[in-house]
Short mmCIF file of C-alpha atoms in Angstrom, two decimals:
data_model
loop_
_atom_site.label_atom_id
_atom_site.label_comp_id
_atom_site.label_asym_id
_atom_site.label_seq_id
_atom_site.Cartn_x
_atom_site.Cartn_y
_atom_site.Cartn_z
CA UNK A 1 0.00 0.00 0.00
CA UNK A 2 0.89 3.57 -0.18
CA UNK A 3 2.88 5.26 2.57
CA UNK A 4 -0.10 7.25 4.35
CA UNK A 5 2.77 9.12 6.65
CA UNK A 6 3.84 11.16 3.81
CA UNK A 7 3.59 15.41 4.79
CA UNK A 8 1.28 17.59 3.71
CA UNK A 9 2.34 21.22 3.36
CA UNK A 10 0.86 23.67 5.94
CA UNK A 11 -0.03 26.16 2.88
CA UNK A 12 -2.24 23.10 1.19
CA UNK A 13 -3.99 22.68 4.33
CA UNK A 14 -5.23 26.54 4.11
CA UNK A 15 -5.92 26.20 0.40
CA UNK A 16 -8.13 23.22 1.25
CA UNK A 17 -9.56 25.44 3.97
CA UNK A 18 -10.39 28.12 1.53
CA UNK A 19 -11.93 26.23 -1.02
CA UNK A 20 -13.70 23.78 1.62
CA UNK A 21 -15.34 26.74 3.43
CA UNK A 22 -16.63 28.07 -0.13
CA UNK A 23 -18.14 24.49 -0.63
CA UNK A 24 -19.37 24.03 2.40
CA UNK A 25 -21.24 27.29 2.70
CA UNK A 26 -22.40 27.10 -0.80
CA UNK A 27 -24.05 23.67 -0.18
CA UNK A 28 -25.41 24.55 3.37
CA UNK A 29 -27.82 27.19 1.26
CA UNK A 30 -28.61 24.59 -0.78
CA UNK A 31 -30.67 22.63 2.08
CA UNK A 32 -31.53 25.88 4.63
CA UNK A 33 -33.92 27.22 2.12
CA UNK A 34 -36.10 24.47 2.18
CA UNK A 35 -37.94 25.40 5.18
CA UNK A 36 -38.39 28.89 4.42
CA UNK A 37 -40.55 27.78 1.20
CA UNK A 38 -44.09 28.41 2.99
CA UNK A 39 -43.26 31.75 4.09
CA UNK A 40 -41.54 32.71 0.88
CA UNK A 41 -44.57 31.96 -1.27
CA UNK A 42 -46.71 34.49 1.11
CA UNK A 43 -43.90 37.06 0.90
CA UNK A 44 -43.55 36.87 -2.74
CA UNK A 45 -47.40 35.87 -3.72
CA UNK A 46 -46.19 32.39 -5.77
CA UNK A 47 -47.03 29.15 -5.91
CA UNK A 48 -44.97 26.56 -4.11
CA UNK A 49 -43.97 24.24 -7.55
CA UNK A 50 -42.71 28.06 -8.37
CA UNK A 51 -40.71 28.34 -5.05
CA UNK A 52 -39.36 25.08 -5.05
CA UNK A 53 -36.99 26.49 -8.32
CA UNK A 54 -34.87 28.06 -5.70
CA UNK A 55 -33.75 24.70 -5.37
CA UNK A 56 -33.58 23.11 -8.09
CA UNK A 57 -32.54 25.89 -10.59
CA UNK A 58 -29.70 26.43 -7.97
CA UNK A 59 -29.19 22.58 -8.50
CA UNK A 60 -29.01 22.41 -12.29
CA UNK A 61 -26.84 25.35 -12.27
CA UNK A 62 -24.80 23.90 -9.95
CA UNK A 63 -24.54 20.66 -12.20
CA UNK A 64 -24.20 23.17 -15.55
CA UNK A 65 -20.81 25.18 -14.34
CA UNK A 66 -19.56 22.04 -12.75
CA UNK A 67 -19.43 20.81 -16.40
CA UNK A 68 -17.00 23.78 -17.45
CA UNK A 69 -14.21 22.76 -14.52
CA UNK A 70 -12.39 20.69 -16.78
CA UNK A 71 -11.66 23.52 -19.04
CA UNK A 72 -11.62 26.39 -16.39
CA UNK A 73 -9.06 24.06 -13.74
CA UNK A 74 -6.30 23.58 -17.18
CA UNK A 75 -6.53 27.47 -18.69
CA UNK A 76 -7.02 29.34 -15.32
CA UNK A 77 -4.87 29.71 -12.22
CA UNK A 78 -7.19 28.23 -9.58
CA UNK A 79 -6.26 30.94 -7.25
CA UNK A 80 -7.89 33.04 -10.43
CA UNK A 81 -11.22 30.31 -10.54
CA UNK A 82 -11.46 30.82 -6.14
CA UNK A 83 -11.72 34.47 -6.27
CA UNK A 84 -14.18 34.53 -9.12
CA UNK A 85 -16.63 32.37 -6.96
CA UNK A 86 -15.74 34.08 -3.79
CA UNK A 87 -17.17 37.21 -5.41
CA UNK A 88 -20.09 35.82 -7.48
CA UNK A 89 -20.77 34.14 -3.88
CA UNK A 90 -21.29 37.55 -2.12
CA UNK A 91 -22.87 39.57 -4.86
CA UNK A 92 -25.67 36.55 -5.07
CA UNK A 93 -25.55 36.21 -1.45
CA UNK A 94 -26.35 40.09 -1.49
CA UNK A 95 -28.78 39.77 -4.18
CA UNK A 96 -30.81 37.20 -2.06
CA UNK A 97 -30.61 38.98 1.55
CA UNK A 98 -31.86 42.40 0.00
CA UNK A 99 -34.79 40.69 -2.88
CA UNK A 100 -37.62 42.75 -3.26
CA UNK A 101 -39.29 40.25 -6.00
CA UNK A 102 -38.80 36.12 -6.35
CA UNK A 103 -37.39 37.21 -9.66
CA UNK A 104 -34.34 39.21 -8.30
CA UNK A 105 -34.19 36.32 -5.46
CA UNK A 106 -33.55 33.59 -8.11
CA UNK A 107 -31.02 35.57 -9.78
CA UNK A 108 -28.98 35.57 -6.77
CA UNK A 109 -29.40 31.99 -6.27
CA UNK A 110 -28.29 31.16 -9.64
CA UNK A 111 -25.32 33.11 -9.14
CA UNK A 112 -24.55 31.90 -5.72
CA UNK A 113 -25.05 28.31 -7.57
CA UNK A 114 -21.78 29.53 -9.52
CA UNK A 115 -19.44 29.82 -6.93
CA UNK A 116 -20.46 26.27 -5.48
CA UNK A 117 -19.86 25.09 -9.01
CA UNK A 118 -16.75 26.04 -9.26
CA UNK A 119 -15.74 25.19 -5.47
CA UNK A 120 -16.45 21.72 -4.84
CA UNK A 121 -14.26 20.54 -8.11
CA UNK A 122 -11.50 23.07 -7.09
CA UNK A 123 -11.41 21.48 -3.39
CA UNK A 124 -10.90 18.27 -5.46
CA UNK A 125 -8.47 19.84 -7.32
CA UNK A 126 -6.17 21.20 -4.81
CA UNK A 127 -6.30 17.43 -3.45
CA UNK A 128 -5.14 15.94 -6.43
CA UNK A 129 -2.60 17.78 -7.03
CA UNK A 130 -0.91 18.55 -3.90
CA UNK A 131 -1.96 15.78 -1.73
CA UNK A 132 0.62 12.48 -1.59
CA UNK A 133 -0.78 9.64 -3.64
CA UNK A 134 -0.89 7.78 0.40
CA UNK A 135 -3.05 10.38 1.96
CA UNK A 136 -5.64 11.26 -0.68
CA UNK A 137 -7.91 8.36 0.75
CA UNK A 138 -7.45 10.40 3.82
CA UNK A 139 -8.11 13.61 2.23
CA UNK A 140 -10.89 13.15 -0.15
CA UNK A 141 -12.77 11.85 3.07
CA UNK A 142 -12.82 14.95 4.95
CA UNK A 143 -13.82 16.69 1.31
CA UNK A 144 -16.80 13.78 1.59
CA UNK A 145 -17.96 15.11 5.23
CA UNK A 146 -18.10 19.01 4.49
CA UNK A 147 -19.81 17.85 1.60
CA UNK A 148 -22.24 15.36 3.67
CA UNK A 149 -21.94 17.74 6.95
CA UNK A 150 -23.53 20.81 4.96
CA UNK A 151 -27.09 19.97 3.70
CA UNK A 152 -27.75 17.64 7.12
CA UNK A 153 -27.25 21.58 8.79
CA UNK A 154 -29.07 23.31 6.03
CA UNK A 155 -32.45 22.72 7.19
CA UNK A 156 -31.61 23.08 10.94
CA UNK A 157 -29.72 26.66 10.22
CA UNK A 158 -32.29 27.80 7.74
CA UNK A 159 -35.66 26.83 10.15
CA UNK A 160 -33.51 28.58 13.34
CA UNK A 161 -32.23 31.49 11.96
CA UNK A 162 -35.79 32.30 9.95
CA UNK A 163 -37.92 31.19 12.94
CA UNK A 164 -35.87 33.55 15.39
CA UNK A 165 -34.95 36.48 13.16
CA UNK A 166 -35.69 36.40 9.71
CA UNK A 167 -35.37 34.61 6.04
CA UNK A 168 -33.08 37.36 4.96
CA UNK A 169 -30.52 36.60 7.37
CA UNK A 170 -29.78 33.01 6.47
CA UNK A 171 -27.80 35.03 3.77
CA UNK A 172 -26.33 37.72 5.95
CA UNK A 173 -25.07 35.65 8.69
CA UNK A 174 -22.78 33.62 6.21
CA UNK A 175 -20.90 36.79 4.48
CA UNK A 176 -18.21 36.51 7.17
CA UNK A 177 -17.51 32.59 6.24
CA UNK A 178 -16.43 33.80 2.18
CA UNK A 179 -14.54 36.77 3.29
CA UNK A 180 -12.68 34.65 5.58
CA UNK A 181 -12.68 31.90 2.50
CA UNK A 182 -11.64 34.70 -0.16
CA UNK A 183 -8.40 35.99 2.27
CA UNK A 184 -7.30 32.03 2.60
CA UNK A 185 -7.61 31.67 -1.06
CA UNK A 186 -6.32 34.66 -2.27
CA UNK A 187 -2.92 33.80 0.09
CA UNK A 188 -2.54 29.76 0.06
CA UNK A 189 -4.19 28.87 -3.70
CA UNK A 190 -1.40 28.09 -6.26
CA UNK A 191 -1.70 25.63 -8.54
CA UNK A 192 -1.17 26.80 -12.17
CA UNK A 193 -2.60 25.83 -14.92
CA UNK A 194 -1.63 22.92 -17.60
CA UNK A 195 -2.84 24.99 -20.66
CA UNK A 196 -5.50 23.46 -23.23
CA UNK A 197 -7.93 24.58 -26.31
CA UNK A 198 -10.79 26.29 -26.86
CA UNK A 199 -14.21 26.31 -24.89
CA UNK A 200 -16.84 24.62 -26.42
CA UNK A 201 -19.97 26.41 -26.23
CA UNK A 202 -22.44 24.29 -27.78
CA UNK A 203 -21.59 21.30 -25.90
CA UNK A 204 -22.04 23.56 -23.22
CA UNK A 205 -25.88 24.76 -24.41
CA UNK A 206 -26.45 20.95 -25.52
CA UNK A 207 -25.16 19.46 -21.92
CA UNK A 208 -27.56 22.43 -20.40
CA UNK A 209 -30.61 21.25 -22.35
CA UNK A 210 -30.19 18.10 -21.08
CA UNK A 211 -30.11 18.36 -17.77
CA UNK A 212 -32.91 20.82 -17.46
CA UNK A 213 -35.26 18.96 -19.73
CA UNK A 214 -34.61 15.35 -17.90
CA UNK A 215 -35.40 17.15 -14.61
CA UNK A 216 -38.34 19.40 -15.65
CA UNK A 217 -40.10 15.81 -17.22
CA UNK A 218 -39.60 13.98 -13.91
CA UNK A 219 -41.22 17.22 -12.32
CA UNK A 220 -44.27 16.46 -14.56
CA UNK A 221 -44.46 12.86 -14.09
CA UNK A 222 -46.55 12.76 -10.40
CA UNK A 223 -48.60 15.19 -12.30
CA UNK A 224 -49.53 13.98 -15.31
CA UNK A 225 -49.78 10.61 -16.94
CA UNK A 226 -45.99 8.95 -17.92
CA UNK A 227 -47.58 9.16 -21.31
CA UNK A 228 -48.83 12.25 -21.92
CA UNK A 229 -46.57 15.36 -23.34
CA UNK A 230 -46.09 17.26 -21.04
CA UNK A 231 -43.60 14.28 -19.42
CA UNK A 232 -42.40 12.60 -22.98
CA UNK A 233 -41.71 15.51 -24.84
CA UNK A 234 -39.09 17.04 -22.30
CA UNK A 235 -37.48 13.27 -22.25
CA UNK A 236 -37.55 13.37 -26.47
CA UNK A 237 -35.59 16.90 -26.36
CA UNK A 238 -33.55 15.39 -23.44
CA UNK A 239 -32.11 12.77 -25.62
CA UNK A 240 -31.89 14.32 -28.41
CA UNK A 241 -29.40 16.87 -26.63
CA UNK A 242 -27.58 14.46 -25.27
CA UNK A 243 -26.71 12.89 -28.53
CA UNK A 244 -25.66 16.05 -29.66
CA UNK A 245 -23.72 16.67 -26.76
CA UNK A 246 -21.45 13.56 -26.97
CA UNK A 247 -21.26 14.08 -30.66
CA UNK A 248 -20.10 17.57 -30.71
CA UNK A 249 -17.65 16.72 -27.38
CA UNK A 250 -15.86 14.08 -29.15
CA UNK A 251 -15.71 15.39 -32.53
CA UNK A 252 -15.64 18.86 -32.08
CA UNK A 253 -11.67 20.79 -32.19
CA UNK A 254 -12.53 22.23 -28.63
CA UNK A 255 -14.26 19.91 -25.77
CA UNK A 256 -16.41 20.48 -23.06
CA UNK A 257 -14.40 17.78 -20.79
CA UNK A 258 -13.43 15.04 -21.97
CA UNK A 259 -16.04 12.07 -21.87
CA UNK A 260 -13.90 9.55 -23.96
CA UNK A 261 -12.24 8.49 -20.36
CA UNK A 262 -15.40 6.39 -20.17
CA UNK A 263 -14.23 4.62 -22.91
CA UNK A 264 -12.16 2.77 -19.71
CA UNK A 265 -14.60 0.15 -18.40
CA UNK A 266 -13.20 1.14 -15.08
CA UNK A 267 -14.20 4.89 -15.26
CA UNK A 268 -17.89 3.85 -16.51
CA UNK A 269 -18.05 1.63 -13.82
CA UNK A 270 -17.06 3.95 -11.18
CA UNK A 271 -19.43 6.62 -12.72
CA UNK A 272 -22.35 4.57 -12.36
CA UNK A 273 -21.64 3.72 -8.27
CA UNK A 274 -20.78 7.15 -8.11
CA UNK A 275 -24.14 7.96 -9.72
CA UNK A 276 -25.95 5.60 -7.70
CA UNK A 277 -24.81 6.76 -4.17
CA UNK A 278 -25.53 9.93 -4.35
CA UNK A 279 -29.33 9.29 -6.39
CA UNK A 280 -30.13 6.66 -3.29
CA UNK A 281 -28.31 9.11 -0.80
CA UNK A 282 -30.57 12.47 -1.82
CA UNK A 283 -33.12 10.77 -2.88
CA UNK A 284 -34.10 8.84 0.81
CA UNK A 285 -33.31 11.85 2.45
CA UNK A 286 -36.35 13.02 0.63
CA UNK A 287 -38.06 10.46 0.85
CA UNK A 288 -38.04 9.82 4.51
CA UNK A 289 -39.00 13.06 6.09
CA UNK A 290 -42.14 12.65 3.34
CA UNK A 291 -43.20 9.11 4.32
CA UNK A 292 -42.73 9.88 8.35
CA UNK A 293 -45.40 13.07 7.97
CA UNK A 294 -47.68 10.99 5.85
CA UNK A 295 -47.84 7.37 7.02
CA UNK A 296 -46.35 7.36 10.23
CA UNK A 297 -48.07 11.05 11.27
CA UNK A 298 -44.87 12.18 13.01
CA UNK A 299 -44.93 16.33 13.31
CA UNK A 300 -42.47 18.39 11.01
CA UNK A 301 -39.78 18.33 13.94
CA UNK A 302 -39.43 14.90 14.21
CA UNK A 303 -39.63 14.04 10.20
CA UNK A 304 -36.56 16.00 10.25
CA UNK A 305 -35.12 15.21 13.14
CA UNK A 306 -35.30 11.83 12.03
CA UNK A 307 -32.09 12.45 9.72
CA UNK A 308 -30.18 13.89 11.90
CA UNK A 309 -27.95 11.37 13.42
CA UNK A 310 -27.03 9.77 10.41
CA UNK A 311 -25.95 12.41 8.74
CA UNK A 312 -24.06 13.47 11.44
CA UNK A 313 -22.39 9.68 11.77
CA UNK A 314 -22.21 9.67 8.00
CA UNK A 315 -19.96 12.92 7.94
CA UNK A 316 -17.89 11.49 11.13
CA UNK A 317 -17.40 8.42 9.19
CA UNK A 318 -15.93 9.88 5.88
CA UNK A 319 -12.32 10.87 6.93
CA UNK A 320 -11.83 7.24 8.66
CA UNK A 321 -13.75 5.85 5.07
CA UNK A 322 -10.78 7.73 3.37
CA UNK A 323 -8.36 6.22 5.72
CA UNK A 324 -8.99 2.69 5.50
CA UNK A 325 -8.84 3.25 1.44
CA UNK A 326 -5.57 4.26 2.16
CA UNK A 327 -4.39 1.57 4.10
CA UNK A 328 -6.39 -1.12 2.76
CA UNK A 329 -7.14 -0.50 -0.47
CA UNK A 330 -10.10 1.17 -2.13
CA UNK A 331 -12.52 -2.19 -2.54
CA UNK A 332 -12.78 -2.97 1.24
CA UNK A 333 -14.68 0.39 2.17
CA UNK A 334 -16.40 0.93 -1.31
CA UNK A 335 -17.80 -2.98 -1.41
CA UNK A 336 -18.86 -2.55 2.37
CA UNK A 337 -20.56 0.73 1.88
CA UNK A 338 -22.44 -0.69 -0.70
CA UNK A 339 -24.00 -3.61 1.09
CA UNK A 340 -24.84 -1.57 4.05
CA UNK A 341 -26.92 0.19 1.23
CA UNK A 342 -28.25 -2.63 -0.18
CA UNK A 343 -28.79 -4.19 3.31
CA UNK A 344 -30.24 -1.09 4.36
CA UNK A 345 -32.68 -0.61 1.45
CA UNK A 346 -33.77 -3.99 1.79
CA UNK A 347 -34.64 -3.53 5.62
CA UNK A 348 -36.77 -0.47 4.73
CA UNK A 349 -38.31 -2.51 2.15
CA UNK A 350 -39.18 -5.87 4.46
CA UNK A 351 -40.56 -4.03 7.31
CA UNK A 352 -41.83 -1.18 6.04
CA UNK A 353 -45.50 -2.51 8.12
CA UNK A 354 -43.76 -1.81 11.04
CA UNK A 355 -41.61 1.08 10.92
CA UNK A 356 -41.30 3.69 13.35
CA UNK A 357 -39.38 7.08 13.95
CA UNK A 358 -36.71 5.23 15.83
CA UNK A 359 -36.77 2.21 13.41
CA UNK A 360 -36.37 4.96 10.47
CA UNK A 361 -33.97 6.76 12.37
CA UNK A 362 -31.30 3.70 12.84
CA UNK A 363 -31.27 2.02 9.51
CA UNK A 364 -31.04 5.25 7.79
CA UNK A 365 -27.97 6.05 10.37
CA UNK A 366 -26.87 2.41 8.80
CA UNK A 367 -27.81 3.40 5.39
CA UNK A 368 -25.77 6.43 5.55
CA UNK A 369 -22.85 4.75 7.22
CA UNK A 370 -22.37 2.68 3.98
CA UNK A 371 -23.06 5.59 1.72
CA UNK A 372 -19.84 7.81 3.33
CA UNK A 373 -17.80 4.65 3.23
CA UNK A 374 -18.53 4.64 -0.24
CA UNK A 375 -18.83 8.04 -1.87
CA UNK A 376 -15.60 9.66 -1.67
CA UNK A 377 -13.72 6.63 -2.08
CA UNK A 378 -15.00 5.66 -5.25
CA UNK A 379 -14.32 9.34 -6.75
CA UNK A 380 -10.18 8.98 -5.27
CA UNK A 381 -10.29 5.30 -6.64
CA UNK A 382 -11.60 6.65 -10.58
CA UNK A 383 -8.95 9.23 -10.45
CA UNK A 384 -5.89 6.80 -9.40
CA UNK A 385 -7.20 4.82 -12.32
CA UNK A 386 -6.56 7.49 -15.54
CA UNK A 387 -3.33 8.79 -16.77
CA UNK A 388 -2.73 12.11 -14.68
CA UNK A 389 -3.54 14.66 -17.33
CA UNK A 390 -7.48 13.60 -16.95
CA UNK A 391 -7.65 13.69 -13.50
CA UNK A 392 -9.63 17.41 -14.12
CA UNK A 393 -12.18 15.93 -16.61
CA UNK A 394 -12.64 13.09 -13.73
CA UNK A 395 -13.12 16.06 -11.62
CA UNK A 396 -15.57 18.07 -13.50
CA UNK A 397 -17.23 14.72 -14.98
CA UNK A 398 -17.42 13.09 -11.33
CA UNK A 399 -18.74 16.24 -9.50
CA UNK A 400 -21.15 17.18 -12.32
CA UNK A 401 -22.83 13.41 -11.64
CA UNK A 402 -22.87 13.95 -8.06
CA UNK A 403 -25.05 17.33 -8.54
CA UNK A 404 -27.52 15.86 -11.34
CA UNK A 405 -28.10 12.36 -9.66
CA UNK A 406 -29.43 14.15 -6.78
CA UNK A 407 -31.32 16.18 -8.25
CA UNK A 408 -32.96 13.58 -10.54
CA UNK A 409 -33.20 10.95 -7.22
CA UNK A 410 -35.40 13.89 -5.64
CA UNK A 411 -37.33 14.30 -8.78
CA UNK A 412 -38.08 10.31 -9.16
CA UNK A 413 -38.92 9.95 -5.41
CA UNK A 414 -41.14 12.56 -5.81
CA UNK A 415 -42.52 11.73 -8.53
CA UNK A 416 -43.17 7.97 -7.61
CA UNK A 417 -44.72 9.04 -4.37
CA UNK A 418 -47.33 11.86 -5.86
CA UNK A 419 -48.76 9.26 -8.71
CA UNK A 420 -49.05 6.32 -5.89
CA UNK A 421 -50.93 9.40 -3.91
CA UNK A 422 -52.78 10.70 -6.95
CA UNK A 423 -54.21 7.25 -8.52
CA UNK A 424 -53.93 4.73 -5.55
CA UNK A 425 -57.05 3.66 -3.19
CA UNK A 426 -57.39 4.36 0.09
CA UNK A 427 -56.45 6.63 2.75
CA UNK A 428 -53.50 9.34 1.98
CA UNK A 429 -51.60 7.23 4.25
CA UNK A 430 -52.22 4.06 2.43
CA UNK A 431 -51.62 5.33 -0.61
CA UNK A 432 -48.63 7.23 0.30
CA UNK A 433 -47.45 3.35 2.49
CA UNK A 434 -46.86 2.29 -1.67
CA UNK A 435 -45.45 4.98 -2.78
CA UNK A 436 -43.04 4.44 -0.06
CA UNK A 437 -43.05 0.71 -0.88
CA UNK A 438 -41.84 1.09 -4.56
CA UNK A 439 -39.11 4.02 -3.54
CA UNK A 440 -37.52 1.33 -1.13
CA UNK A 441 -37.70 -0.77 -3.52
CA UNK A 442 -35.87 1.70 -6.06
CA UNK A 443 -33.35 2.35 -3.68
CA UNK A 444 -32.53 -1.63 -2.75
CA UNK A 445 -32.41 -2.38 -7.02
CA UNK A 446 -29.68 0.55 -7.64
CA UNK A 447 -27.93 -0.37 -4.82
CA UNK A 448 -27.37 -3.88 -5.41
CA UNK A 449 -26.76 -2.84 -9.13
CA UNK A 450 -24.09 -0.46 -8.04
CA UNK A 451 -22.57 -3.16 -5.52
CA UNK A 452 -22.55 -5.83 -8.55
CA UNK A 453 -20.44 -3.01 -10.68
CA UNK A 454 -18.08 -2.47 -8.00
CA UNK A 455 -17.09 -5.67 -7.60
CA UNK A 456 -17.02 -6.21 -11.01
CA UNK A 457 -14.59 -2.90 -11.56
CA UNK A 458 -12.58 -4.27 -8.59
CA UNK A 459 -11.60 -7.45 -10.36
CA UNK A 460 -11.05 -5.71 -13.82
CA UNK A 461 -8.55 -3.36 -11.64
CA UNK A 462 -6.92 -6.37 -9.70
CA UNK A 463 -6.25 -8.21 -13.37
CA UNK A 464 -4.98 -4.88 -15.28
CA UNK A 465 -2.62 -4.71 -12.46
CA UNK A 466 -1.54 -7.98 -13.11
CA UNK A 467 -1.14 -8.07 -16.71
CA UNK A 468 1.02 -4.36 -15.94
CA UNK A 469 3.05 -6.47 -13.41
CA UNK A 470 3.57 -9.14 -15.62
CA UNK A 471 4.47 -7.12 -18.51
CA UNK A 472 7.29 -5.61 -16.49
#
């Protein structure tokens, strides 16, 4: 194994503070808006299917600049990309605190969404590239807990600080977090760039059509009938962007990021688990607070509450995740995380008659114990597995996926759960008990799917080592 005793610089520890606290703040608004959505449709005089944009435009966004990394990390100094999203941060943070219309308040979350675009991949950046191949196990796992640390405290910041003062100040309060974020960057950031081509726009507009049409027709779907238009034709413009996505990324003289590395079984492999985890991660922390209100009748409080602890053991769990990859290998905490899903899914699934809040609460503290062993490690383990000059379009690819399968695991949740409530018999809680039922089920199927891929990626990494070994 690698030597995990190697030294890390203190100047990379302050440029992984820098970017981290960016990230971390970024994603924490996210989540602490949620609550506020009741009192935002009063204040503004919208619907709530309007409101609920604040979140997922901010996702797609998210997902959309993440896409541009690849190019962005190999033209631009990243000290250059960090100050650029410490100031779009502020002026959207400003934007938001100081809205007078949901219009102007949207704007600022779309630009706040750019600064968290370009944050998360740069944190992964600074890893890979100053971090000792023995210690980015180690690394990448505290990167996985701000990342799984910052939505569990979204919705318990957001529903304090708007409950005791006001909505506005969930944006004010933060300011002090980038300015202390900007001064770290602006002093400890230097990695320079690698140099590249061109940026390819359409790819860009093609990528962007994508991702908003697959997510506005799974928005549709627990409305309207799977068949209808209003669900098919945004999945028909969906895929017809995509196809001329890949075509114009891989033919094109400038790319987007590079999407031939999954042309390595490996990568593809490791892109689907990576896919998985987080659609099965996002997508039952939707899903429970939901079910607990409706079947089991728990108040607000305790559907959220619910979530808590295993998020918090989740996060605790990442940087020891990231150290047994280093010491161990990579397939011992990505296989195990895995079957805790799977195990976890399935439990939901058996004895779903007799859940309660404490029931829910402990297997989805298991649940999320095998989705932190799992997540960061399998992003390290795809990047020790390209030649080193693609480690940014892992980056942007990886981080990009992560965004868009949570968004899309919200959306299908959702969407299973409102046409089991919409056409089933019954009480509300009855009908919402299959809803539930199928959405366990989803999440048991994708996890065993993704455990099945791992293990077949392990052994296709165990035999190219081999032949290299052999060959030498």
């Amino acid at each position: 194994m690698s030597n995990t005793n190697e030294k890390i610089s203190r100047q990379t520890y302050l440029a992984l503070l820098a970017a981290a606290l960016l990230s971390f703040t970024g994603i924490l608004t996210e989540t602490s808006m949620n609550v506020t959505f009741p009192e935002l449709t009063k204040v503004f005089n919208v619907t709530l299917d309007t409101v609920q944009w604040i979140t997922t435009g901010y996702l797609l966004m998210v997902t959309i600049v993440m896409a541009t990394t690849a190019f962005l990390l190999k033209k631009f100094k990243s000290q250059s990309i960090h100050l650029l999203a410490a100031i779009a941060f502020v002026v959207g943070d400003i934007m938001c605190a100081t809205s007078p219309s949901f219009p102007i308040l949207m704007s600022g979350r779309l630009i706040q969404a750019i600064a968290t675009g370009l944050s998360t991949p740069l944190m992964f950046h600074i890893i890979f590239n100053k971090i000792p191949a023995g210690r980015i196990g180690s690394m990448t796992g505290l990167a996985g807990m701000v990342i799984s640390l910052a939505p569990a405290l979204g919705p318990t910041y957001g529903g304090t600080v708007s409950s005791t003062m006001s909505w506005r100040m969930i944006f004010w309060l933060i300011l002090p977090i980038i300015v202390i974020s900007w001064y770290l960057g602006s002093r400890y950031i230097r990695i320079d760039p690698v140099g590249t081509g061109g940026f390819d726009v359409i790819s860009l507009i093609f990528l962007a059509a994508t991702l908003f049409s697959f997510v506005f027709g799974v928005s549709k779907a627990g409305k309207y009938s799977l068949l209808s238009g209003q669900v098919l034709i945004p999945f028909v413009i969906g895929f017809i962007s995509l196809a001329i996505f890949i075509y114009s990324d891989t033919h094109g003289k400038t790319q987007l990021l590079d999407i031939r590395i999954l042309k390595w079984l490996s990568s593809s492999l490791s892109a689907f688990t990576y896919f998985v985890l987080q659609f099965v991660n996002i997508g039952v922390s939707f899903l429970i607070p939901v079910y607990c209100q409706y079947v089991l009748h728990s108040s607000p409080f305790i559907a959220g509450l619910v979530l808590l602890p295993g998020s918090l053991v989740g996060a605790a769990i990442s940087p020891y995740a990231g150290h047994l990859a280093d010491s161990k290998g990579y397939a011992l905490p990505i296989i195990l995380g895995l079957s805790s899903m799977t195990l976890g899914g399935l439990i939901f699934f058996g004895i779903q008659a007799v859940l309660t809040a404490w029931i829910v609460l402990l297997n989805y503290t298991f649940l999320r114990f095998g989705f932190n062993m799992g997540f960061s490690n399998t992003i390290s383990n795809a990047m020790l597995n390209v030649p080193r000059k693609y480690t940014a379009d892992v980056n942007s690819l990886f981080s990009m996926i992560q965004q868009f399968a949570g968004s899309i695991g919200v959306g299908i949740m959702a969407a299973v759960m409102a046409i089991s409530q919409n056409n089933g018999t019954g009480s509300l809680a009855a009908r919402s008990f299959v809803g539930g039922k199928y959405d366990f089920l989803l999440a048991t199927l994708l996890s065993a799917a993704a455990l099945i891929a791992a293990v077949i990626n392990f052994r296709l990494q165990k035999r190219m080592k081999l032949n290299i070994e052999e060959s030498d």
